[in-house]
Coordinates of N, CA, C and O in Angstrom, one line a residue:
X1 N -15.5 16.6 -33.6 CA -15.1 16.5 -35.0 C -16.3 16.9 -35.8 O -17.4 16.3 -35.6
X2 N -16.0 18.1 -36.9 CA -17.2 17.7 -37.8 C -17.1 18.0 -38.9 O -16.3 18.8 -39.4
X3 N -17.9 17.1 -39.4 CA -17.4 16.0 -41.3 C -17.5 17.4 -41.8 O -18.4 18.1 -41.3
X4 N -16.5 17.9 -42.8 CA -16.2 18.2 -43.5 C -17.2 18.2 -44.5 O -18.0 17.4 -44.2
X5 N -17.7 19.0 -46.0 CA -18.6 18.9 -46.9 C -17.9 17.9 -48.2 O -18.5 17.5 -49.2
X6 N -16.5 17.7 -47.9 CA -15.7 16.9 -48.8 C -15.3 15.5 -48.3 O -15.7 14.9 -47.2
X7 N -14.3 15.0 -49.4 CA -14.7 13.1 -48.8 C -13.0 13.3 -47.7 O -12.0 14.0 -47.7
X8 N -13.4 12.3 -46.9 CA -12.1 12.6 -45.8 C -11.3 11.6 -45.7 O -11.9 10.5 -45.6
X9 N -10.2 11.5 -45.7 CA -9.4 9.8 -45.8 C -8.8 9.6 -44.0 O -7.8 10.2 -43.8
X10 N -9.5 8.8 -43.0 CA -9.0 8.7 -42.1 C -7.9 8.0 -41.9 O -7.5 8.0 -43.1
X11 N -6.7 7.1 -41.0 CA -6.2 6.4 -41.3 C -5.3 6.4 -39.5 O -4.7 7.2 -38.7
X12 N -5.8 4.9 -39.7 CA -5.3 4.3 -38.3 C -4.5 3.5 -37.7 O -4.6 2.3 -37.9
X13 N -3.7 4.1 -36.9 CA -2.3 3.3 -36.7 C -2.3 2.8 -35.5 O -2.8 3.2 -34.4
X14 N -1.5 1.4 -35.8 CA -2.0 0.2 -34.7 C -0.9 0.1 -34.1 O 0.0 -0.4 -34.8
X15 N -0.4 0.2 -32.8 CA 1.1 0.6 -32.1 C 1.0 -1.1 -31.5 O -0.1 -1.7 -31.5
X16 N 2.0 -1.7 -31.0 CA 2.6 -2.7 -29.8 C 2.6 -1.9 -28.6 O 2.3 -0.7 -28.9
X17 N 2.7 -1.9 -27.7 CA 2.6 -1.5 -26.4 C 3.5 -1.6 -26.1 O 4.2 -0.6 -25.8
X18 N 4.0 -2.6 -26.0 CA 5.6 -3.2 -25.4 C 6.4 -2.4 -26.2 O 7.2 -1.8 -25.6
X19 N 6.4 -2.3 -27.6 CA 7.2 -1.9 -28.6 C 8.1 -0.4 -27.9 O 9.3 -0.2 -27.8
X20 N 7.0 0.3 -27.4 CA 7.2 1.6 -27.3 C 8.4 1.9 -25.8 O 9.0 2.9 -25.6
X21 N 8.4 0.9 -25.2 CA 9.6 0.5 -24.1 C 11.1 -0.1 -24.2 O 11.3 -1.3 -24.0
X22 N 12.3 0.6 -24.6 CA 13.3 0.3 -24.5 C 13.4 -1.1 -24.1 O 13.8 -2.1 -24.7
X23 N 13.0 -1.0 -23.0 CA 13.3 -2.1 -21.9 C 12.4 -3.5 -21.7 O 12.5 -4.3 -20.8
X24 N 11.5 -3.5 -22.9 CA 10.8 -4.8 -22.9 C 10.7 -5.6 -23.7 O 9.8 -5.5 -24.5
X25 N 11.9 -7.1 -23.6 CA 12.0 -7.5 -25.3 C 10.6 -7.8 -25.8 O 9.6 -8.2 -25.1
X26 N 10.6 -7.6 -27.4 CA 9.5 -8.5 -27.8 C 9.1 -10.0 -27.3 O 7.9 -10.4 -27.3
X27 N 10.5 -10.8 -27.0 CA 10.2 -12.3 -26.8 C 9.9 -12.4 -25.4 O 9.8 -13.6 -24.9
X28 N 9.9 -11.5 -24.5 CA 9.7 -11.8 -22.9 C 8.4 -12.4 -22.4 O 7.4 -11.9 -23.0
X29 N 8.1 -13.1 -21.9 CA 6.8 -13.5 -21.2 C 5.8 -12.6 -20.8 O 4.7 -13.0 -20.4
X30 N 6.2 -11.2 -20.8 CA 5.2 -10.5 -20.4 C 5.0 -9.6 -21.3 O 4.2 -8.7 -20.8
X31 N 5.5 -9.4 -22.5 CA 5.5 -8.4 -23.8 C 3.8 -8.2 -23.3 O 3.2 -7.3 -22.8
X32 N 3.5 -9.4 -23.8 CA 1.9 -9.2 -24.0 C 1.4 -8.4 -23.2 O 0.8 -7.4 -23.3
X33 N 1.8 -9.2 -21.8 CA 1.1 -8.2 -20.8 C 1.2 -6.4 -20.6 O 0.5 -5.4 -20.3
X34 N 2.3 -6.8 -21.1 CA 2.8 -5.0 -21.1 C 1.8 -4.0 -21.9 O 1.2 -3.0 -21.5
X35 N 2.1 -4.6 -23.4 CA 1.1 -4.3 -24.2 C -0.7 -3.6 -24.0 O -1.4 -2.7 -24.3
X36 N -0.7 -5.0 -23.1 CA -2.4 -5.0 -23.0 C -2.6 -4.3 -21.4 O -3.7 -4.4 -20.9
X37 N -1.7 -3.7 -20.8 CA -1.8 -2.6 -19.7 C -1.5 -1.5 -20.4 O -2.1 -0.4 -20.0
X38 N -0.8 -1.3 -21.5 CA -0.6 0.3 -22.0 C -1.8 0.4 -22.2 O -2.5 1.2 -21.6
X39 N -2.3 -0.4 -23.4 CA -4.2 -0.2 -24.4 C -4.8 -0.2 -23.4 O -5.5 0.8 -23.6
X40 N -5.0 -0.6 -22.2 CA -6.3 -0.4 -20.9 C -5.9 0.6 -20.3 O -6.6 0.9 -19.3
X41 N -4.7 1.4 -20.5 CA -4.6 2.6 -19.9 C -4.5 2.3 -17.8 O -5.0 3.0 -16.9
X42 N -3.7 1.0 -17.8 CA -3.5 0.6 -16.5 C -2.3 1.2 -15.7 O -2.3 1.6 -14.5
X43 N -1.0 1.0 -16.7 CA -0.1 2.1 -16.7 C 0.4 2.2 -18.0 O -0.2 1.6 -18.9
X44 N 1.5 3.2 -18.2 CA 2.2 4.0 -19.3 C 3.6 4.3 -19.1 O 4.2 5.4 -19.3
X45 N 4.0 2.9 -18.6 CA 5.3 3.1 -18.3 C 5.7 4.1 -16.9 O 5.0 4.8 -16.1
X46 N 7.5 3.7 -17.0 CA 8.0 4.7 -15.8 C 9.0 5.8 -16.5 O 10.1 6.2 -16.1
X47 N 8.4 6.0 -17.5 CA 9.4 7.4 -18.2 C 10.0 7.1 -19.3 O 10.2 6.0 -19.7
X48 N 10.3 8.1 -20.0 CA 11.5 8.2 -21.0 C 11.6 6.9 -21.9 O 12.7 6.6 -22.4
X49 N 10.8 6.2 -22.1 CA 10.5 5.0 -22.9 C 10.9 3.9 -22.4 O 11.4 2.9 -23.0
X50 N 10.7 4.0 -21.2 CA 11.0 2.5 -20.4 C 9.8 2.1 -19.6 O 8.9 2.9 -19.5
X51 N 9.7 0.8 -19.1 CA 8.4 0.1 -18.6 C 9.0 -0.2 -17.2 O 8.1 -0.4 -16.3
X52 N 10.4 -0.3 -16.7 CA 11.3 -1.1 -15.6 C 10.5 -2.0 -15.5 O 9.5 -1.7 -15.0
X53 N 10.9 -3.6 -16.1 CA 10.1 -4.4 -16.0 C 10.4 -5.2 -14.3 O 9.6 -5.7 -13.5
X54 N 11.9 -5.1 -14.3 CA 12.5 -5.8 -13.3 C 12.2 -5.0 -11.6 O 12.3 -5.6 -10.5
X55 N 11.7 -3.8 -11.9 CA 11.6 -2.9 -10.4 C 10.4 -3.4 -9.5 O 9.2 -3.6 -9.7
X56 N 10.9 -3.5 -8.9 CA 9.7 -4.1 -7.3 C 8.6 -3.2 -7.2 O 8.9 -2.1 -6.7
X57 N 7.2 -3.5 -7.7 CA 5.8 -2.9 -7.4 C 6.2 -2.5 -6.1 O 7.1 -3.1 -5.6
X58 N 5.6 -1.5 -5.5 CA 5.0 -1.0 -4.5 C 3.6 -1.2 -4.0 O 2.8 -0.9 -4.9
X59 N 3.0 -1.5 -2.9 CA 1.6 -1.9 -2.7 C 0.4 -1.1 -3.6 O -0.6 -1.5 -4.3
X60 N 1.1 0.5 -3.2 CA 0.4 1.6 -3.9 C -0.2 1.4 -5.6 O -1.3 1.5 -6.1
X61 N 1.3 0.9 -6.0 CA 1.1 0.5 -7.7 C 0.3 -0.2 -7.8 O -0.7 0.0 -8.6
X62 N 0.4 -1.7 -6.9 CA -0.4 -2.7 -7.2 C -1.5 -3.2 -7.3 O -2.0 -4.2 -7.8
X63 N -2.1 -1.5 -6.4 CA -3.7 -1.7 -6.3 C -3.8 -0.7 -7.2 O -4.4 -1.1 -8.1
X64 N -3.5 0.6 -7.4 CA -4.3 1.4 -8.7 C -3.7 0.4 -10.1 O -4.4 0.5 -11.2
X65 N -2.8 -0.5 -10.1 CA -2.9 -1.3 -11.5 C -4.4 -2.0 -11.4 O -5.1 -1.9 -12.3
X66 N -4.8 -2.9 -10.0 CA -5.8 -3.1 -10.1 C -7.4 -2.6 -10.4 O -8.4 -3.1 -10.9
X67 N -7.2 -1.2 -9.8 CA -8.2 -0.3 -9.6 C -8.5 -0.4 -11.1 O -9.5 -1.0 -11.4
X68 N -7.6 0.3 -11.9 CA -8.0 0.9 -13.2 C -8.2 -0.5 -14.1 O -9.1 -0.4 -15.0
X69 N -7.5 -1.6 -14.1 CA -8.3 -2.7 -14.1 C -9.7 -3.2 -14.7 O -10.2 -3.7 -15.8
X70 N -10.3 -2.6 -13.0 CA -11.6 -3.0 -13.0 C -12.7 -1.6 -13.4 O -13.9 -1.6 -13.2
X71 N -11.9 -0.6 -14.1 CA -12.2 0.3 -14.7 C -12.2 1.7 -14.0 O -12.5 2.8 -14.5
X72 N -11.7 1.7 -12.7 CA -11.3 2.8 -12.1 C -12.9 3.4 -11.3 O -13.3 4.5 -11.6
X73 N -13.7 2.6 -10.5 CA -14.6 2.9 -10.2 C -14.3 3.9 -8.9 O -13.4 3.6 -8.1
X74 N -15.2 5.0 -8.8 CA -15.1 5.9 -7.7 C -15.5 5.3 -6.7 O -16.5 4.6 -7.0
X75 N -15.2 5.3 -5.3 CA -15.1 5.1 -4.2 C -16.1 6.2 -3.6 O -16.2 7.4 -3.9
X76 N -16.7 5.4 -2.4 CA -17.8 5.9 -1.8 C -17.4 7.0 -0.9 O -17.9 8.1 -1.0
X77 N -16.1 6.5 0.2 CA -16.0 7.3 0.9 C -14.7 7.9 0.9 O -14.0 7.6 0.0
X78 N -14.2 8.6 1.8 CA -12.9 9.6 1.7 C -11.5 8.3 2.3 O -11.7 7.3 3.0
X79 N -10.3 8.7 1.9 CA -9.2 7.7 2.3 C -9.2 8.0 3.6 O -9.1 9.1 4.1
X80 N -9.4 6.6 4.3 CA -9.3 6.7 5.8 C -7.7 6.0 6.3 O -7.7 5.6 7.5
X81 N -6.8 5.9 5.6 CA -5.4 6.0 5.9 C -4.6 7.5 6.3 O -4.9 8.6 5.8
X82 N -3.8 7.2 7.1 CA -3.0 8.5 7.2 C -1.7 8.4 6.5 O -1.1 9.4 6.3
X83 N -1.2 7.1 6.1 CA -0.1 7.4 5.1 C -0.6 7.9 3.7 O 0.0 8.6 2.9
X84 N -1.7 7.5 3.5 CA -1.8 8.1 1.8 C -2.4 9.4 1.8 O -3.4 9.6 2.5
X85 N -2.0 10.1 1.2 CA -2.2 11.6 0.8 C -3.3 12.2 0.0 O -2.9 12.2 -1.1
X86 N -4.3 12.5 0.1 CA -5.6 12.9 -0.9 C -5.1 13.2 -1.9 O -5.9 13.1 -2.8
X87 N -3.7 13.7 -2.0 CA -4.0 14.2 -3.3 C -2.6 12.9 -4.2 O -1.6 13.6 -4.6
X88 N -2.5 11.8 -4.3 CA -1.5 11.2 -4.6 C -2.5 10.7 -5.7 O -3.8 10.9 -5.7
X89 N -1.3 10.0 -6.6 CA -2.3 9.3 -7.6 C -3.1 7.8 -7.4 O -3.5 7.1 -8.4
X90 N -3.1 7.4 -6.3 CA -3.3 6.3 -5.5 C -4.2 6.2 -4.4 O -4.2 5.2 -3.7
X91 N -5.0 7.1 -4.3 CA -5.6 7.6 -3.0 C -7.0 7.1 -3.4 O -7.7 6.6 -2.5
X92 N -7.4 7.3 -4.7 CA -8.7 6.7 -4.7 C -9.0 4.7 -4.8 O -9.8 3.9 -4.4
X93 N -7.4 4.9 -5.6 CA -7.4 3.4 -5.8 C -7.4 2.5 -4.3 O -7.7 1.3 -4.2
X94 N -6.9 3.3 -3.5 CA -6.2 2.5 -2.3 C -7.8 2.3 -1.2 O -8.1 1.3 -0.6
X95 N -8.5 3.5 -1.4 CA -10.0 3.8 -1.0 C -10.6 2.6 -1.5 O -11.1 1.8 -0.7
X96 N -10.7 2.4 -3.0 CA -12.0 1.5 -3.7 C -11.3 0.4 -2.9 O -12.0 -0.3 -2.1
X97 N -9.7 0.1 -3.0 CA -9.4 -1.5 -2.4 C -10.2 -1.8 -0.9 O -10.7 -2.9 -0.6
X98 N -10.1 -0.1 -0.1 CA -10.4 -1.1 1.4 C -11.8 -1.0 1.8 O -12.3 -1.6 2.8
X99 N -12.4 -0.4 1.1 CA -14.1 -0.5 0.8 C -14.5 -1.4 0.0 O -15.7 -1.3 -0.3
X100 N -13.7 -2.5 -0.6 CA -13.5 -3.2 -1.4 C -13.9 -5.1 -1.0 O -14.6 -6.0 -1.4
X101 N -12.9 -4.8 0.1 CA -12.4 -5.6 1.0 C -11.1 -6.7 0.9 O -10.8 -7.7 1.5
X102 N -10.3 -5.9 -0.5 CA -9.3 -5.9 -1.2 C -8.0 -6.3 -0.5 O -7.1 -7.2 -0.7
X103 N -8.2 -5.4 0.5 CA -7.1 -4.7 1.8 C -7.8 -3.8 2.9 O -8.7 -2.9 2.7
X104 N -7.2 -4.4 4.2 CA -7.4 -3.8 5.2 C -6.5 -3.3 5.7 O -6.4 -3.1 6.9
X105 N -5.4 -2.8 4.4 CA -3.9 -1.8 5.0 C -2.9 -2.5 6.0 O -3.1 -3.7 6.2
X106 N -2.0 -2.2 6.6 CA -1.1 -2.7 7.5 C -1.1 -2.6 8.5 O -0.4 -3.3 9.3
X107 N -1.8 -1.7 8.9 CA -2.4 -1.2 10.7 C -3.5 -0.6 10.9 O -4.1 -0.1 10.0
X108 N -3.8 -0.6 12.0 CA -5.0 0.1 12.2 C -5.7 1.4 11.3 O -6.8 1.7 11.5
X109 N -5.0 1.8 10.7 CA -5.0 3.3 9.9 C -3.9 3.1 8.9 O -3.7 4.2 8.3
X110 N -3.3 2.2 8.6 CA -2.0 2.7 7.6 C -1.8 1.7 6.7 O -2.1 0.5 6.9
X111 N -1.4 2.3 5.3 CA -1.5 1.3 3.6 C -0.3 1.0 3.3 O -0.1 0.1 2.5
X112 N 0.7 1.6 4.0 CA 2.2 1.5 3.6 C 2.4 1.4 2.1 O 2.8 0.4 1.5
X113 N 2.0 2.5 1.5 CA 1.6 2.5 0.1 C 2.9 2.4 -0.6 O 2.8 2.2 -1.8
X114 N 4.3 2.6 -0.2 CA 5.7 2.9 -0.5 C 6.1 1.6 -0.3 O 7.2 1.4 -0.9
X115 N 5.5 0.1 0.6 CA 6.0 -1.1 1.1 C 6.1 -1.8 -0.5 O 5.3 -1.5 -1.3
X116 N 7.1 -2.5 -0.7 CA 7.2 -3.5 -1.5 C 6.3 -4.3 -2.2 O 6.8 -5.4 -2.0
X117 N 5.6 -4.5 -2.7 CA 4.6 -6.3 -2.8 C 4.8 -7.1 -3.0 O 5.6 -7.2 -4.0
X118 N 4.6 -8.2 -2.3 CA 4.9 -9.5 -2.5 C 4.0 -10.5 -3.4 O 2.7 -10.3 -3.3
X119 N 4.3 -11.1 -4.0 CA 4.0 -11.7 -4.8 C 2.4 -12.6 -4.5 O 1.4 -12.7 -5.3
X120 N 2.7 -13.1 -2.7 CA 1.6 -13.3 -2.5 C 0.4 -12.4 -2.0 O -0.8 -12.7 -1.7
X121 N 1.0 -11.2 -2.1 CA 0.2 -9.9 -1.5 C -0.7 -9.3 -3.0 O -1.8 -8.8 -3.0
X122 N 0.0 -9.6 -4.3 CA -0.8 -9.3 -5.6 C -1.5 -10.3 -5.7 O -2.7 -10.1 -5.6
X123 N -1.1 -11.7 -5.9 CA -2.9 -12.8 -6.4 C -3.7 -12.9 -5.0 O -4.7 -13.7 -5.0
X124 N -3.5 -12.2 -4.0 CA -4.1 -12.1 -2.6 C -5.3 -10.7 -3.4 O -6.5 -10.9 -3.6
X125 N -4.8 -9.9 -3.6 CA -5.9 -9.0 -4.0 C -6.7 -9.0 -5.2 O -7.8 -8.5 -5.5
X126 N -5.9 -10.0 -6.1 CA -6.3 -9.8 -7.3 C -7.8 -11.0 -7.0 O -9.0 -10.9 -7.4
X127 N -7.3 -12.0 -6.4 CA -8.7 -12.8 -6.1 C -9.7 -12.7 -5.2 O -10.8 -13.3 -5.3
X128 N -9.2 -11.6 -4.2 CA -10.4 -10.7 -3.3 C -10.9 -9.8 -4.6 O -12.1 -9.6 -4.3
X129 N -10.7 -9.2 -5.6 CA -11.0 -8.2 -6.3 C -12.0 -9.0 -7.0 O -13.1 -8.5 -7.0
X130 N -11.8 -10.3 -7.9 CA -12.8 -11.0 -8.5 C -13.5 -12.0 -7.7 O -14.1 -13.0 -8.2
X131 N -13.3 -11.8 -6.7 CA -14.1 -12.6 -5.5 C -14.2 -14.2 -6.1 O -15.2 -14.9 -6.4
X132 N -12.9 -14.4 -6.1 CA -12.7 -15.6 -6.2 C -12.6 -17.3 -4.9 O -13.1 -17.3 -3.8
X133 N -12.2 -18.0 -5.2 CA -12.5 -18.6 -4.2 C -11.3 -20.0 -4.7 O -11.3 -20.8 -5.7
X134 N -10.2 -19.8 -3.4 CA -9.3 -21.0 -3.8 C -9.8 -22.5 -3.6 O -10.4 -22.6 -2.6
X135 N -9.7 -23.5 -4.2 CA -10.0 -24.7 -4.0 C -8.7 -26.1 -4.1 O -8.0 -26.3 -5.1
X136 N -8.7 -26.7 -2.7 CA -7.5 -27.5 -2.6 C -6.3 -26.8 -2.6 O -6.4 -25.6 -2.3
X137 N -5.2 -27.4 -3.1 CA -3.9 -27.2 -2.6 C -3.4 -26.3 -3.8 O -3.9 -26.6 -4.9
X138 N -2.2 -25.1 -3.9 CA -1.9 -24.8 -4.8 C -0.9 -25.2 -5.6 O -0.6 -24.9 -6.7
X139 N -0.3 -26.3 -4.5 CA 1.1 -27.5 -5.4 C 2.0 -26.6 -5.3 O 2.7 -26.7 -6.4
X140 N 2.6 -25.7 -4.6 CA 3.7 -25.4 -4.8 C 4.6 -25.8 -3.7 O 4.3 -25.5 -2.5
X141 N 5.8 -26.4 -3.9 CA 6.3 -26.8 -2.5 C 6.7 -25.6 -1.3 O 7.1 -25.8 -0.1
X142 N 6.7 -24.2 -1.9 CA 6.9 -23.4 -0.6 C 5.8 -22.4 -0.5 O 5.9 -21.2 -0.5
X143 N 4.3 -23.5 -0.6 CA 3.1 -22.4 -0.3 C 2.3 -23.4 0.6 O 1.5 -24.3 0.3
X144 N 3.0 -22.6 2.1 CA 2.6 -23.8 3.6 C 0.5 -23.5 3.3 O -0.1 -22.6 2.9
X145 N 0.2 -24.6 3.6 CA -1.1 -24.4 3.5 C -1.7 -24.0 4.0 O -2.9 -23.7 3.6
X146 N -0.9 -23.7 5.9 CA -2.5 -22.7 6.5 C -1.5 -21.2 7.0 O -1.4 -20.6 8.1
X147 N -0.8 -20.7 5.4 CA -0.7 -19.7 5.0 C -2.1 -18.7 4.7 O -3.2 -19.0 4.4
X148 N -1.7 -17.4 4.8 CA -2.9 -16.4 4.3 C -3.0 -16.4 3.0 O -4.2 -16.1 2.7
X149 N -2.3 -16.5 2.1 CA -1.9 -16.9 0.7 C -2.6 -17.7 -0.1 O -3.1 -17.5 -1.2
X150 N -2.3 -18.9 0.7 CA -2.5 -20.0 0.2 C -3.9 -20.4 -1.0 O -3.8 -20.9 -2.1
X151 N -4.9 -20.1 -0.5 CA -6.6 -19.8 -0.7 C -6.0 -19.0 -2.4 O -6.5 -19.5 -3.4
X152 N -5.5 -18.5 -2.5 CA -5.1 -17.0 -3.5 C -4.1 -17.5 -4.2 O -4.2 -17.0 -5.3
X153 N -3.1 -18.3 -4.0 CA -2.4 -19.1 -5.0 C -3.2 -20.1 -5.7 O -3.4 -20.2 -6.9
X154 N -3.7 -21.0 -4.6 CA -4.6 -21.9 -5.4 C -5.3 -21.6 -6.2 O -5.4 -22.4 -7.2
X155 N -6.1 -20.4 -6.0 CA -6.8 -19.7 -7.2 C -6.3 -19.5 -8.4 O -7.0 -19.7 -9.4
X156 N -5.1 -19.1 -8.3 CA -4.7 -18.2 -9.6 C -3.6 -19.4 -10.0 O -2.8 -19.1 -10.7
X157 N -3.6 -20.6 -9.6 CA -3.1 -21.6 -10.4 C -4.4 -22.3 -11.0 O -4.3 -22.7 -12.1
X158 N -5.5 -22.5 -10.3 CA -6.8 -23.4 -10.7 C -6.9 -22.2 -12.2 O -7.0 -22.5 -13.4
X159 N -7.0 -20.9 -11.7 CA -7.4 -19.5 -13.3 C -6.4 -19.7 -14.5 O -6.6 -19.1 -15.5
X160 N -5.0 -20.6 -14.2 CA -3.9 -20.2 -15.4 C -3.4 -18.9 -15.0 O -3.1 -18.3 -16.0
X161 N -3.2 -18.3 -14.0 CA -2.4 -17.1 -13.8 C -1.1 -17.3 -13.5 O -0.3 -16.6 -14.0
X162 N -0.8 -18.4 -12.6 CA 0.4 -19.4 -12.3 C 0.6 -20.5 -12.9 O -0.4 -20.9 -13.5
X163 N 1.7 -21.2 -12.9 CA 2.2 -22.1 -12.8 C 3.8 -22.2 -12.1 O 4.4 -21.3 -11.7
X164 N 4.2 -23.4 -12.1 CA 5.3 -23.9 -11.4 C 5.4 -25.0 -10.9 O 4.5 -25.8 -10.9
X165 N 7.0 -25.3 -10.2 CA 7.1 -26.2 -8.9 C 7.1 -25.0 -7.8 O 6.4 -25.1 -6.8
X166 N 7.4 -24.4 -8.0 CA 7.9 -23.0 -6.6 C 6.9 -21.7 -6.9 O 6.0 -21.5 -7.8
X167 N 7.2 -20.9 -6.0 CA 5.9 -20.0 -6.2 C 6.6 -18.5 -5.9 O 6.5 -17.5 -6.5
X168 N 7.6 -18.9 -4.5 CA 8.3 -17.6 -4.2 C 7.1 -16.7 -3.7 O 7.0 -15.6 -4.3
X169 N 6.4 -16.9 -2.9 CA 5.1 -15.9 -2.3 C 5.7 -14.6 -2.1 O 5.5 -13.6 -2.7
X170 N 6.8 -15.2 -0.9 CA 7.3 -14.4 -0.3 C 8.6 -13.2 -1.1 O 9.0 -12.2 -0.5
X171 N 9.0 -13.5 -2.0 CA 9.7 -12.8 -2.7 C 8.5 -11.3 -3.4 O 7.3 -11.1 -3.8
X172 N 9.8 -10.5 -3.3 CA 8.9 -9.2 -4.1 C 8.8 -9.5 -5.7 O 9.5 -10.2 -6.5
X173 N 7.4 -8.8 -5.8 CA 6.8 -8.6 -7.4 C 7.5 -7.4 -8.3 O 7.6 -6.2 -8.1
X174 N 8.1 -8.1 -9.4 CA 8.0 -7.3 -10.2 C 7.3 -6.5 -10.7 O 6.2 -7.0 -10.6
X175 N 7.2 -5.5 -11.2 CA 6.1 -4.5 -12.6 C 5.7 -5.8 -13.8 O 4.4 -6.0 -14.0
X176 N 6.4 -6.5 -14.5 CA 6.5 -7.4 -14.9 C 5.0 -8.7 -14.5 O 3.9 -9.0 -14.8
X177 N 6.0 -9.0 -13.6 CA 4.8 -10.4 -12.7 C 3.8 -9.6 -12.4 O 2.8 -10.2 -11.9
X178 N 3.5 -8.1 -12.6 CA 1.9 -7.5 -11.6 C 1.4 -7.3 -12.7 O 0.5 -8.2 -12.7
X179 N 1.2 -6.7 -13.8 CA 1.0 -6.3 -15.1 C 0.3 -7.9 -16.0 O -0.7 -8.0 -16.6
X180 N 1.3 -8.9 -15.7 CA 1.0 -10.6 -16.2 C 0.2 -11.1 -15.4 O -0.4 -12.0 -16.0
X181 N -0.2 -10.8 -14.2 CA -1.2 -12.0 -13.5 C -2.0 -11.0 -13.7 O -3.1 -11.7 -13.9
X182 N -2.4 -9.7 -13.8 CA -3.6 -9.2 -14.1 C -3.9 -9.2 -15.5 O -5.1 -9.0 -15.9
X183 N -2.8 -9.5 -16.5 CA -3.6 -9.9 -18.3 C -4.1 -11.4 -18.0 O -5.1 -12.0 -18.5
X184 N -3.2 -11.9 -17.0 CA -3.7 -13.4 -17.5 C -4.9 -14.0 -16.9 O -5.3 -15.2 -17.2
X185 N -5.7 -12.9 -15.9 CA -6.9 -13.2 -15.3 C -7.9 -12.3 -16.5 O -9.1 -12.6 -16.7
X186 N -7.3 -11.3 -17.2 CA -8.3 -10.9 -18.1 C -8.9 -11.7 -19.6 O -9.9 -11.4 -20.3
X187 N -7.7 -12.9 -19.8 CA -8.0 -13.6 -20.9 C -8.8 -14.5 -20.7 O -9.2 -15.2 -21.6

């Protein structure tokens, strides 16, 4: 930009995030969150003015939501999976995660970056990512305690990311629920 020799009237418009999605009421529990992933440029929706709040994350999603996150830091070394592709939009994110120590993928070599996430597979990374540390029980009556989970629920109910009686580990994550436990660890 450069100033002009005359006086210039700028003028700045302040959008909702959520607003801009058919599909995300204003009153929903995660408006906010939605919102505050568009402004951090974490995602930008799934098209055509929709957010699908209801659609099942994929592992892949759930770590470049995290990646960019934590500000989208470059990774040291090259993806050493064979399901992810160099050139996907996920490849670096999926890299920082296992150099990370975020994720050690699903097999010896493989991220299953198309698999589902489970609910307890997102506050599982999200509390390896802020190197958190669960303490006691998470109180939920279907989070067995010498689950892999468990450590990672308790966390993110001790942080306010959770609450409940039930927890549903095992149930898949919405876009919705991945988008909310990463605003509500940012507040």
């Amino acid at each position: 930009f450069k100033m002009p020799d005359h006086d210039v009237t700028v003028r700045v418009y302040f959008t909702d995030g959520a607003a801009q999605f058919t599909d995300v009421p204003a009153n929903a529990y995660y408006a906010g969150a939605v919102s505050w992933a568009v402004a951090n440029g974490i995602t930008d929706g799934t098209g055509a003015g929709t957010f699908s709040p209801d659609a099942q994350c994929t592992r892949a999603e759930v770590v470049t939501f995290l990646w960019r996150a934590m500000g989208s830091p470059e990774p040291s070394g090259d993806n050493s999976f064979t399901d992810v592709p160099a050139d996907s939009y996920y490849s670096k994110a999926v890299q920082w995660a296992m150099e990370e120590g975020i994720t050690s993928g699903t097999g010896a070599d493989t991220f299953s970056p198309d698999a589902v996430c489970t609910r307890a597979e997102v506050v599982t990374f999200l509390m390896r990512a802020l190197d958190g540390q669960g303490a006691g029980s998470a109180g939920f009556s279907d989070v067995p305690a010498d689950s892999y989970y468990s450590e990672a629920v308790a966390w993110a109910v001790a942080n306010g990311i959770t609450d409940g009686l039930t927890y549903a580990a095992k149930g898949n994550c919405p876009r919705s629920d991945a988008v909310y436990f990463l605003w509500q660890q940012s507040e």
